[in-house]
GROMACS .gro file of N, CA, C and O in nm:
model
  320
    1MET      N    1   0.485  -0.281  -2.773
    1MET     CA    2   0.358  -0.278  -2.812
    1MET      C    3   0.325  -0.085  -2.812
    1MET      O    4   0.394  -0.035  -2.769
    2LYS      N    5   0.279  -0.088  -2.938
    2LYS     CA    6   0.246   0.075  -3.004
    2LYS      C    7   0.112   0.097  -2.928
    2LYS      O    8   0.041  -0.006  -2.910
    3THR      N    9   0.109   0.238  -2.871
    3THR     CA   10  -0.041   0.279  -2.817
    3THR      C   11  -0.030   0.437  -2.838
    3THR      O   12   0.097   0.476  -2.843
    4THR      N   13  -0.163   0.468  -2.837
    4THR     CA   14  -0.132   0.631  -2.827
    4THR      C   15  -0.212   0.658  -2.707
    4THR      O   16  -0.251   0.658  -2.648
    5VAL      N   17  -0.121   0.779  -2.655
    5VAL     CA   18  -0.159   0.827  -2.531
    5VAL      C   19  -0.194   0.998  -2.504
    5VAL      O   20  -0.121   1.053  -2.629
    6ASP      N   21  -0.268   1.039  -2.520
    6ASP     CA   22  -0.275   1.220  -2.517
    6ASP      C   23  -0.200   1.289  -2.428
    6ASP      O   24  -0.234   1.214  -2.289
    7ILE      N   25  -0.102   1.327  -2.440
    7ILE     CA   26  -0.034   1.423  -2.312
    7ILE      C   27  -0.036   1.535  -2.363
    7ILE      O   28  -0.018   1.597  -2.437
    8PRO      N   29  -0.057   1.645  -2.220
    8PRO     CA   30  -0.043   1.761  -2.265
    8PRO      C   31   0.053   1.820  -2.297
    8PRO      O   32   0.162   1.783  -2.308
    9ASP      N   33   0.050   1.967  -2.408
    9ASP     CA   34   0.144   1.990  -2.522
    9ASP      C   35   0.289   2.037  -2.361
    9ASP      O   36   0.381   1.993  -2.400
   10GLY      N   37   0.247   2.120  -2.296
   10GLY     CA   38   0.338   2.164  -2.178
   10GLY      C   39   0.417   2.008  -2.130
   10GLY      O   40   0.544   2.032  -2.085
   11LEU      N   41   0.385   1.935  -2.093
   11LEU     CA   42   0.402   1.834  -2.050
   11LEU      C   43   0.516   1.721  -2.128
   11LEU      O   44   0.588   1.702  -2.084
   12LEU      N   45   0.450   1.754  -2.254
   12LEU     CA   46   0.508   1.685  -2.339
   12LEU      C   47   0.704   1.712  -2.416
   12LEU      O   48   0.779   1.689  -2.398
   13ARG      N   49   0.642   1.862  -2.391
   13ARG     CA   50   0.763   1.965  -2.432
   13ARG      C   51   0.841   1.922  -2.296
   13ARG      O   52   0.972   1.933  -2.313
   14GLU      N   53   0.811   1.935  -2.247
   14GLU     CA   54   0.916   1.908  -2.072
   14GLU      C   55   0.983   1.794  -2.054
   14GLU      O   56   1.077   1.752  -2.023
   15ALA      N   57   0.903   1.689  -2.129
   15ALA     CA   58   0.942   1.532  -2.135
   15ALA      C   59   1.052   1.519  -2.185
   15ALA      O   60   1.144   1.489  -2.162
   16ARG      N   61   1.035   1.602  -2.342
   16ARG     CA   62   1.142   1.614  -2.450
   16ARG      C   63   1.309   1.664  -2.439
   16ARG      O   64   1.365   1.608  -2.415
   17GLN      N   65   1.237   1.763  -2.328
   17GLN     CA   66   1.356   1.855  -2.297
   17GLN      C   67   1.430   1.752  -2.187
   17GLN      O   68   1.550   1.772  -2.239
   18VAL      N   69   1.382   1.692  -2.100
   18VAL     CA   70   1.428   1.616  -2.005
   18VAL      C   71   1.525   1.550  -2.062
   18VAL      O   72   1.663   1.466  -2.040
   19ALA      N   73   1.450   1.429  -2.187
   19ALA     CA   74   1.526   1.340  -2.231
   19ALA      C   75   1.635   1.374  -2.309
   19ALA      O   76   1.713   1.287  -2.290
   20ARG      N   77   1.599   1.512  -2.385
   20ARG     CA   78   1.722   1.531  -2.419
   20ARG      C   79   1.855   1.537  -2.340
   20ARG      O   80   1.998   1.553  -2.371
   21ALA      N   81   1.798   1.622  -2.222
   21ALA     CA   82   1.944   1.688  -2.107
   21ALA      C   83   1.989   1.529  -2.077
   21ALA      O   84   2.093   1.564  -2.062
   22GLU      N   85   1.923   1.458  -2.101
   22GLU     CA   86   2.018   1.324  -2.037
   22GLU      C   87   2.026   1.218  -2.078
   22GLU      O   88   2.072   1.087  -2.100
   23GLY      N   89   2.032   1.250  -2.262
   23GLY     CA   90   2.062   1.154  -2.339
   23GLY      C   91   2.016   1.028  -2.375
   23GLY      O   92   2.005   0.934  -2.395
   24THR      N   93   1.816   1.051  -2.359
   24THR     CA   94   1.777   0.917  -2.351
   24THR      C   95   1.662   0.965  -2.446
   24THR      O   96   1.625   1.053  -2.517
   25THR      N   97   1.538   0.841  -2.462
   25THR     CA   98   1.511   0.864  -2.558
   25THR      C   99   1.349   0.900  -2.492
   25THR      O  100   1.333   0.879  -2.353
   26LEU      N  101   1.235   0.998  -2.554
   26LEU     CA  102   1.115   0.972  -2.472
   26LEU      C  103   1.072   0.854  -2.436
   26LEU      O  104   0.993   0.871  -2.347
   27ARG      N  105   1.057   0.747  -2.504
   27ARG     CA  106   1.005   0.621  -2.456
   27ARG      C  107   1.048   0.575  -2.356
   27ARG      O  108   0.966   0.526  -2.260
   28SER      N  109   1.162   0.577  -2.319
   28SER     CA  110   1.264   0.529  -2.196
   28SER      C  111   1.242   0.634  -2.084
   28SER      O  112   1.193   0.547  -1.958
   29LEU      N  113   1.194   0.775  -2.104
   29LEU     CA  114   1.160   0.787  -2.001
   29LEU      C  115   1.015   0.798  -1.942
   29LEU      O  116   0.982   0.776  -1.838
   30VAL      N  117   0.919   0.800  -2.002
   30VAL     CA  118   0.790   0.746  -2.026
   30VAL      C  119   0.783   0.585  -1.997
   30VAL      O  120   0.718   0.581  -1.854
   31GLU      N  121   0.842   0.501  -2.025
   31GLU     CA  122   0.881   0.385  -1.948
   31GLU      C  123   0.891   0.377  -1.826
   31GLU      O  124   0.829   0.304  -1.704
   32GLU      N  125   1.013   0.465  -1.771
   32GLU     CA  126   1.037   0.458  -1.661
   32GLU      C  127   0.925   0.552  -1.562
   32GLU      O  128   0.977   0.506  -1.444
   33GLY      N  129   0.876   0.629  -1.590
   33GLY     CA  130   0.801   0.678  -1.509
   33GLY      C  131   0.695   0.619  -1.472
   33GLY      O  132   0.615   0.622  -1.364
   34LEU      N  133   0.668   0.555  -1.561
   34LEU     CA  134   0.550   0.430  -1.555
   34LEU      C  135   0.600   0.339  -1.439
   34LEU      O  136   0.486   0.290  -1.385
   35ARG      N  137   0.684   0.266  -1.480
   35ARG     CA  138   0.752   0.166  -1.440
   35ARG      C  139   0.720   0.213  -1.255
   35ARG      O  140   0.714   0.167  -1.151
   36SER      N  141   0.798   0.337  -1.247
   36SER     CA  142   0.809   0.396  -1.092
   36SER      C  143   0.661   0.403  -1.024
   36SER      O  144   0.659   0.377  -0.960
   37VAL      N  145   0.569   0.436  -1.060
   37VAL     CA  146   0.431   0.548  -1.090
   37VAL      C  147   0.380   0.352  -0.991
   37VAL      O  148   0.316   0.341  -0.894
   38LEU      N  149   0.362   0.287  -1.091
   38LEU     CA  150   0.324   0.151  -1.070
   38LEU      C  151   0.398   0.089  -0.951
   38LEU      O  152   0.334  -0.013  -0.915
   39ALA      N  153   0.496   0.079  -0.959
   39ALA     CA  154   0.619   0.044  -0.815
   39ALA      C  155   0.546   0.118  -0.679
   39ALA      O  156   0.557   0.000  -0.608
   40ARG      N  157   0.512   0.218  -0.720
   40ARG     CA  158   0.548   0.310  -0.604
   40ARG      C  159   0.386   0.261  -0.504
   40ARG      O  160   0.335   0.230  -0.442
   41ARG      N  161   0.323   0.247  -0.668
   41ARG     CA  162   0.168   0.191  -0.609
   41ARG      C  163   0.141   0.103  -0.522
   41ARG      O  164   0.057   0.042  -0.473
   42ALA      N  165   0.218  -0.011  -0.591
   42ALA     CA  166   0.216  -0.177  -0.552
   42ALA      C  167   0.281  -0.165  -0.389
   42ALA      O  168   0.233  -0.183  -0.335
   43GLN      N  169   0.349  -0.066  -0.346
   43GLN     CA  170   0.419  -0.073  -0.242
   43GLN      C  171   0.289  -0.017  -0.158
   43GLN      O  172   0.281  -0.069   0.010
   44ARG      N  173   0.243   0.046  -0.183
   44ARG     CA  174   0.139   0.156  -0.081
   44ARG      C  175   0.015   0.071  -0.060
   44ARG      O  176  -0.040   0.066   0.030
   45GLU      N  177  -0.023  -0.043  -0.143
   45GLU     CA  178  -0.129  -0.095  -0.130
   45GLU      C  179  -0.131  -0.235  -0.096
   45GLU      O  180  -0.086  -0.334  -0.174
   46GLY      N  181  -0.139  -0.238   0.059
   46GLY     CA  182  -0.156  -0.361   0.118
   46GLY      C  183  -0.261  -0.415   0.150
   46GLY      O  184  -0.376  -0.343   0.148
   47TYR      N  185  -0.257  -0.557   0.227
   47TYR     CA  186  -0.392  -0.641   0.249
   47TYR      C  187  -0.424  -0.498   0.408
   47TYR      O  188  -0.370  -0.485   0.493
   48ARG      N  189  -0.535  -0.510   0.416
   48ARG     CA  190  -0.625  -0.385   0.521
   48ARG      C  191  -0.706  -0.487   0.583
   48ARG      O  192  -0.833  -0.524   0.591
   49LEU      N  193  -0.677  -0.527   0.722
   49LEU     CA  194  -0.816  -0.630   0.807
   49LEU      C  195  -0.919  -0.562   0.793
   49LEU      O  196  -0.896  -0.428   0.822
   50PRO      N  197  -1.020  -0.617   0.798
   50PRO     CA  198  -1.154  -0.568   0.833
   50PRO      C  199  -1.192  -0.528   0.977
   50PRO      O  200  -1.090  -0.545   1.048
   51ASP      N  201  -1.236  -0.416   0.996
   51ASP     CA  202  -1.271  -0.324   1.131
   51ASP      C  203  -1.384  -0.491   1.193
   51ASP      O  204  -1.456  -0.521   1.163
   52ALA      N  205  -1.309  -0.561   1.307
   52ALA     CA  206  -1.329  -0.648   1.344
   52ALA      C  207  -1.400  -0.637   1.500
   52ALA      O  208  -1.405  -0.687   1.590
   53THR      N  209  -1.369  -0.462   1.555
   53THR     CA  210  -1.438  -0.428   1.689
   53THR      C  211  -1.547  -0.444   1.735
   53THR      O  212  -1.628  -0.433   1.649
   54VAL      N  213  -1.572  -0.491   1.818
   54VAL     CA  214  -1.713  -0.476   1.925
   54VAL      C  215  -1.701  -0.415   2.027
   54VAL      O  216  -1.624  -0.316   2.095
   55GLY      N  217  -1.845  -0.340   2.035
   55GLY     CA  218  -1.884  -0.269   2.160
   55GLY      C  219  -1.810  -0.313   2.294
   55GLY      O  220  -1.806  -0.405   2.317
   56GLY      N  221  -1.840  -0.223   2.414
   56GLY     CA  222  -1.775  -0.254   2.547
   56GLY      C  223  -1.701  -0.191   2.587
   56GLY      O  224  -1.674  -0.032   2.557
   57HIS      N  225  -1.694  -0.226   2.703
   57HIS     CA  226  -1.564  -0.153   2.790
   57HIS      C  227  -1.439  -0.166   2.800
   57HIS      O  228  -1.392  -0.105   2.914
   58GLY      N  229  -1.367  -0.272   2.737
   58GLY     CA  230  -1.247  -0.298   2.741
   58GLY      C  231  -1.266  -0.457   2.833
   58GLY      O  232  -1.353  -0.480   2.855
   59LEU      N  233  -1.169  -0.450   2.940
   59LEU     CA  234  -1.132  -0.530   3.030
   59LEU      C  235  -1.209  -0.558   3.117
   59LEU      O  236  -1.224  -0.388   3.154
   60GLN      N  237  -1.255  -0.658   3.171
   60GLN     CA  238  -1.352  -0.611   3.325
   60GLN      C  239  -1.226  -0.642   3.389
   60GLN      O  240  -1.084  -0.642   3.419
   61PRO      N  241  -1.256  -0.541   3.541
   61PRO     CA  242  -1.147  -0.481   3.652
   61PRO      C  243  -1.068  -0.642   3.652
   61PRO      O  244  -0.951  -0.619   3.718
   62GLN      N  245  -1.144  -0.716   3.732
   62GLN     CA  246  -1.076  -0.835   3.748
   62GLN      C  247  -0.972  -0.911   3.666
   62GLN      O  248  -0.882  -0.986   3.689
   63ALA      N  249  -0.990  -0.857   3.513
   63ALA     CA  250  -0.899  -0.908   3.419
   63ALA      C  251  -0.758  -0.822   3.430
   63ALA      O  252  -0.663  -0.819   3.333
   64GLN      N  253  -0.779  -0.707   3.461
   64GLN     CA  254  -0.725  -0.579   3.459
   64GLN      C  255  -0.529  -0.616   3.444
   64GLN      O  256  -0.461  -0.619   3.383
   65ASP      N  257  -0.516  -0.707   3.547
   65ASP     CA  258  -0.401  -0.731   3.619
   65ASP      C  259  -0.393  -0.893   3.567
   65ASP      O  260  -0.266  -0.955   3.665
   66ALA      N  261  -0.462  -0.934   3.552
   66ALA     CA  262  -0.433  -1.113   3.544
   66ALA      C  263  -0.340  -1.185   3.463
   66ALA      O  264  -0.311  -1.088   3.328
   67SER      N  265  -0.277  -1.270   3.459
   67SER     CA  266  -0.201  -1.348   3.351
   67SER      C  267  -0.259  -1.379   3.238
   67SER      O  268  -0.380  -1.402   3.270
   68ARG      N  269  -0.177  -1.432   3.166
   68ARG     CA  270  -0.205  -1.500   2.993
   68ARG      C  271  -0.324  -1.571   3.050
   68ARG      O  272  -0.431  -1.601   2.995
   69GLU      N  273  -0.272  -1.689   3.129
   69GLU     CA  274  -0.349  -1.811   3.164
   69GLU      C  275  -0.480  -1.766   3.254
   69GLU      O  276  -0.564  -1.854   3.179
   70ASP      N  277  -0.497  -1.690   3.356
   70ASP     CA  278  -0.581  -1.635   3.377
   70ASP      C  279  -0.723  -1.559   3.286
   70ASP      O  280  -0.803  -1.613   3.325
   71THR      N  281  -0.660  -1.507   3.167
   71THR     CA  282  -0.760  -1.506   3.072
   71THR      C  283  -0.767  -1.563   2.981
   71THR      O  284  -0.876  -1.561   2.921
   72ARG      N  285  -0.711  -1.651   2.955
   72ARG     CA  286  -0.717  -1.738   2.876
   72ARG      C  287  -0.824  -1.910   2.936
   72ARG      O  288  -0.912  -1.951   2.900
   73SER      N  289  -0.771  -1.880   3.004
   73SER     CA  290  -0.873  -2.027   3.127
   73SER      C  291  -1.028  -2.027   3.087
   73SER      O  292  -1.074  -2.120   3.017
   74PRO      N  293  -1.074  -1.894   3.125
   74PRO     CA  294  -1.224  -1.915   3.168
   74PRO      C  295  -1.271  -1.902   2.955
   74PRO      O  296  -1.387  -1.939   2.955
   75ALA      N  297  -1.222  -1.858   2.879
   75ALA     CA  298  -1.246  -1.857   2.694
   75ALA      C  299  -1.249  -2.021   2.696
   75ALA      O  300  -1.305  -2.055   2.604
   76TYR      N  301  -1.140  -2.087   2.744
   76TYR     CA  302  -1.140  -2.209   2.711
   76TYR      C  303  -1.174  -2.365   2.763
   76TYR      O  304  -1.146  -2.462   2.783
   77GLY      N  305  -1.240  -2.296   2.869
   77GLY     CA  306  -1.282  -2.390   2.992
   77GLY      C  307  -1.166  -2.481   3.067
   77GLY      O  308  -1.235  -2.613   3.081
   78ASP      N  309  -1.038  -2.371   3.050
   78ASP     CA  310  -0.949  -2.463   3.139
   78ASP      C  311  -0.942  -2.628   3.054
   78ASP      O  312  -0.807  -2.678   3.072
   79ARG      N  313  -0.930  -2.609   2.906
   79ARG     CA  314  -0.880  -2.723   2.869
   79ARG      C  315  -0.777  -2.686   2.793
   79ARG      O  316  -0.763  -2.554   2.728
   80LEU      N  317  -0.677  -2.799   2.759
   80LEU     CA  318  -0.543  -2.731   2.679
   80LEU      C  319  -0.557  -2.819   2.560
   80LEU      O  320  -0.589  -2.896   2.557
   0.00000   0.00000   0.00000
């Protein structure tokens, strides 16, 4: 697909020089750069969990050294 893109003169000159030096076309260089940027952005954009913290002061003293079962039981009313 053809499209028109405005590129600053200096950047275009540099890109043409790199393409010539590497024995490739400006089109290939632009395509490679665009793919690279899109891939990098796709990697860094991940799902971020919403902040679900609540106020409080952490565990109550009696739960500090409790086992998993001891802390689970009150929450589920000793039902399994």
